[in-house]
Amino acid sequence: MGDRKQSGNEEFQAFVIGRWPRLMRTAFLLTGEQHAAEDLAQTTLEQVYVAWNRVAAADEPEAYVRRVMINTHSRKYRKKLREFLAPRGEDPGLAHEIADTGDRIAQADDRHTLLKALAELPPRQREAVVLRYWEDLTESQTAQAMGCSIGAVKSNAAKGIAKLRAIPGLAETVTYGGRK
């Protein structure tokens, strides 16, 4: 039994190390603050660790973890934290979220404007946009993560993208379905 537990711990550790940057990016885009994102990611991983045998046995462990994160955010952070994506003041000790080199958001000319606009979206629209376009999930994967229908994902994502496109200077950086 000790060997199996050790093996599970090693699997979990490898999972966390391999997925940490992506988990943090998703958490940051959902919460809007670096510290809140770290709390969300850590809370999610605490829950996942307790159920690691079930998570590891799932067809898509990353999707399972993403769903736990969305549920945790919905329950805890959405109501308790004031969400904003642009820090009010420049804190030299604050670690800013850094996009992957292949990430579309890294290609935006005005990252600050894009993050501020994202913060202004209603929570469900923000979730749909983040999961569909930044995490590059399919509609069915996004629906599963959000716990809603594919139609709700399509509606929330379309409304969110439309709001982002309506902001001057963002129209050329916001794409829908791979098209401008």
CSV table of C-alpha atoms in Angstrom, one decimal:
chain,number,residue,atom,x,y,z
A,1,MET,CA,0.0,0.0,0.0
A,2,GLY,CA,2.9,2.4,0.8
A,3,ASP,CA,4.3,1.9,-2.8
A,4,ARG,CA,0.9,2.7,-4.3
A,5,LYS,CA,0.5,5.8,-2.2
A,6,GLN,CA,4.1,6.9,-3.1
A,7,SER,CA,3.3,6.3,-6.8
A,8,GLY,CA,0.1,8.4,-6.5
A,9,ASN,CA,2.0,11.2,-4.8
A,10,GLU,CA,4.6,11.2,-7.6
A,11,GLU,CA,1.9,11.2,-10.3
A,12,PHE,CA,0.2,14.1,-8.6
A,13,GLN,CA,3.5,16.0,-8.3
A,14,ALA,CA,4.3,15.4,-11.9
A,15,PHE,CA,0.7,16.6,-12.9
A,16,VAL,CA,1.1,19.8,-10.9
A,17,ILE,CA,4.5,20.6,-12.2
A,18,GLY,CA,3.4,20.0,-15.8
A,19,ARG,CA,0.2,22.0,-15.5
A,20,TRP,CA,1.0,24.8,-13.0
A,21,PRO,CA,1.6,27.6,-15.6
A,22,ARG,CA,-1.7,26.8,-17.4
A,23,LEU,CA,-3.6,26.4,-14.1
A,24,MET,CA,-2.3,29.8,-12.9
A,25,ARG,CA,-3.1,31.5,-16.2
A,26,THR,CA,-6.7,30.2,-16.0
A,27,ALA,CA,-7.0,31.1,-12.3
A,28,PHE,CA,-5.6,34.6,-13.0
A,29,LEU,CA,-8.1,35.2,-15.9
A,30,LEU,CA,-10.9,34.1,-13.7
A,31,THR,CA,-10.0,36.0,-10.5
A,32,GLY,CA,-8.2,39.0,-11.9
A,33,GLU,CA,-5.5,39.1,-9.2
A,34,GLN,CA,-2.3,37.2,-8.9
A,35,HIS,CA,-2.7,36.5,-5.2
A,36,ALA,CA,-6.4,35.4,-5.6
A,37,ALA,CA,-5.3,33.2,-8.6
A,38,GLU,CA,-2.6,31.5,-6.4
A,39,ASP,CA,-5.3,30.9,-3.7
A,40,LEU,CA,-7.7,29.5,-6.3
A,41,ALA,CA,-5.1,27.2,-7.9
A,42,GLN,CA,-3.9,26.0,-4.5
A,43,THR,CA,-7.4,25.4,-3.2
A,44,THR,CA,-8.2,23.5,-6.4
A,45,LEU,CA,-5.2,21.3,-6.0
A,46,GLU,CA,-5.9,20.6,-2.4
A,47,GLN,CA,-9.3,19.3,-3.4
A,48,VAL,CA,-7.8,17.3,-6.3
A,49,TYR,CA,-5.1,15.8,-4.1
A,50,VAL,CA,-7.7,14.3,-1.8
A,51,ALA,CA,-9.4,12.7,-4.7
A,52,TRP,CA,-6.3,12.0,-6.8
A,53,ASN,CA,-7.1,8.3,-7.4
A,54,ARG,CA,-10.4,9.2,-8.9
A,55,VAL,CA,-8.9,12.1,-10.9
A,56,ALA,CA,-6.0,10.1,-12.2
A,57,ALA,CA,-8.4,7.4,-13.4
A,58,ALA,CA,-10.6,9.9,-15.3
A,59,ASP,CA,-10.4,10.0,-19.1
A,60,GLU,CA,-9.2,13.6,-19.0
A,61,PRO,CA,-7.6,14.5,-15.6
A,62,GLU,CA,-7.0,18.1,-16.7
A,63,ALA,CA,-10.6,18.6,-17.6
A,64,TYR,CA,-11.6,17.2,-14.2
A,65,VAL,CA,-9.2,19.7,-12.5
A,66,ARG,CA,-10.5,22.5,-14.6
A,67,ARG,CA,-14.1,21.7,-13.5
A,68,VAL,CA,-13.0,21.7,-9.9
A,69,MET,CA,-11.4,25.1,-10.4
A,70,ILE,CA,-14.5,26.6,-12.1
A,71,ASN,CA,-16.7,25.2,-9.3
A,72,THR,CA,-14.4,26.5,-6.6
A,73,HIS,CA,-14.3,30.0,-8.2
A,74,SER,CA,-18.0,30.0,-8.6
A,75,ARG,CA,-18.6,29.2,-4.9
A,76,LYS,CA,-15.9,31.1,-3.2
A,77,TYR,CA,-14.2,33.8,-5.2
A,78,ARG,CA,-16.9,35.2,-7.4
A,79,LYS,CA,-18.9,36.5,-4.5
A,80,LYS,CA,-16.1,37.4,-2.0
A,81,LEU,CA,-13.5,39.1,-4.1
A,82,ARG,CA,-13.7,42.2,-6.1
A,83,GLU,CA,-12.5,41.1,-9.4
A,84,PHE,CA,-10.1,43.2,-11.5
A,85,LEU,CA,-7.4,42.2,-13.9
A,86,ALA,CA,-5.3,45.3,-13.8
A,87,PRO,CA,-3.5,46.1,-10.5
A,88,ARG,CA,-4.4,49.5,-9.1
A,89,GLY,CA,-0.8,50.4,-8.3
A,90,GLU,CA,2.5,48.9,-9.4
A,91,ASP,CA,3.6,46.7,-6.5
A,92,PRO,CA,7.3,45.7,-7.2
A,93,GLY,CA,6.8,42.5,-5.3
A,94,LEU,CA,3.7,41.5,-7.4
A,95,ALA,CA,4.4,38.7,-9.9
A,96,HIS,CA,2.5,39.4,-13.0
A,97,GLU,CA,0.8,36.7,-15.1
A,98,ILE,CA,2.9,35.9,-18.2
A,99,ALA,CA,1.3,34.4,-21.2
A,100,ASP,CA,2.7,31.4,-23.0
A,101,THR,CA,4.7,32.4,-26.2
A,102,GLY,CA,2.0,30.7,-28.4
A,103,ASP,CA,-0.8,32.3,-26.5
A,104,ARG,CA,-3.1,34.7,-28.5
A,105,ILE,CA,-3.3,37.1,-25.6
A,106,ALA,CA,0.5,37.5,-25.8
A,107,GLN,CA,0.0,38.9,-29.4
A,108,ALA,CA,-2.3,41.7,-28.2
A,109,ASP,CA,-0.9,45.1,-28.8
A,110,ASP,CA,-2.4,46.5,-25.6
A,111,ARG,CA,-2.5,43.7,-23.0
A,112,HIS,CA,-3.6,46.1,-20.3
A,113,THR,CA,-6.6,47.2,-22.3
A,114,LEU,CA,-7.6,43.6,-23.1
A,115,LEU,CA,-7.3,42.5,-19.5
A,116,LYS,CA,-9.3,45.5,-18.3
A,117,ALA,CA,-12.0,44.7,-20.9
A,118,LEU,CA,-12.1,41.1,-19.9
A,119,ALA,CA,-12.6,42.1,-16.2
A,120,GLU,CA,-15.7,44.1,-17.2
A,121,LEU,CA,-17.4,41.0,-18.7
A,122,PRO,CA,-20.0,39.3,-16.5
A,123,PRO,CA,-18.5,36.2,-14.8
A,124,ARG,CA,-20.2,33.5,-17.0
A,125,GLN,CA,-19.2,35.4,-20.2
A,126,ARG,CA,-15.7,35.7,-18.9
A,127,GLU,CA,-15.5,32.0,-18.0
A,128,ALA,CA,-16.8,31.1,-21.5
A,129,VAL,CA,-14.3,33.4,-23.2
A,130,VAL,CA,-11.4,32.3,-21.1
A,131,LEU,CA,-12.1,28.6,-21.5
A,132,ARG,CA,-13.0,28.7,-25.2
A,133,TYR,CA,-10.3,31.1,-26.5
A,134,TRP,CA,-7.5,31.3,-24.0
A,135,GLU,CA,-7.6,27.6,-23.0
A,136,ASP,CA,-8.6,26.6,-26.5
A,137,LEU,CA,-11.3,24.1,-25.3
A,138,THR,CA,-14.0,22.8,-27.5
A,139,GLU,CA,-17.6,23.9,-26.9
A,140,SER,CA,-18.4,20.5,-25.3
A,141,GLN,CA,-15.3,20.7,-23.0
A,142,THR,CA,-16.1,24.3,-22.0
A,143,ALA,CA,-19.7,23.2,-21.3
A,144,GLN,CA,-18.5,20.4,-19.2
A,145,ALA,CA,-16.1,22.7,-17.3
A,146,MET,CA,-18.8,25.3,-16.7
A,147,GLY,CA,-21.5,22.8,-15.9
A,148,CYS,CA,-23.9,24.1,-18.5
A,149,SER,CA,-25.2,23.3,-22.0
A,150,ILE,CA,-23.3,23.8,-25.2
A,151,GLY,CA,-25.9,26.4,-26.2
A,152,ALA,CA,-25.1,28.4,-23.0
A,153,VAL,CA,-21.4,28.3,-23.8
A,154,LYS,CA,-22.1,29.5,-27.4
A,155,SER,CA,-24.3,32.3,-26.1
A,156,ASN,CA,-22.0,33.5,-23.3
A,157,ALA,CA,-18.9,33.3,-25.5
A,158,ALA,CA,-20.6,35.1,-28.4
A,159,LYS,CA,-21.9,37.9,-26.1
A,160,GLY,CA,-18.5,38.2,-24.4
A,161,ILE,CA,-16.6,38.4,-27.7
A,162,ALA,CA,-19.1,40.9,-29.0
A,163,LYS,CA,-18.6,43.1,-25.9
A,164,LEU,CA,-14.8,42.9,-26.4
A,165,ARG,CA,-15.1,43.7,-30.1
A,166,ALA,CA,-17.1,46.8,-29.2
A,167,ILE,CA,-14.2,48.3,-27.3
A,168,PRO,CA,-12.1,50.7,-29.5
A,169,GLY,CA,-8.7,49.2,-30.2
A,170,LEU,CA,-9.6,45.7,-29.4
A,171,ALA,CA,-11.6,44.7,-32.5
A,172,GLU,CA,-8.4,43.7,-34.3
A,173,THR,CA,-7.1,41.6,-31.4
A,174,VAL,CA,-10.3,39.7,-30.6
A,175,THR,CA,-11.1,36.8,-32.8
A,176,TYR,CA,-14.1,34.4,-32.9
A,177,GLY,CA,-13.6,30.9,-34.0
A,178,GLY,CA,-10.2,31.7,-35.5
A,179,ARG,CA,-11.5,34.5,-37.7
A,180,LYS,CA,-11.3,38.2,-37.2
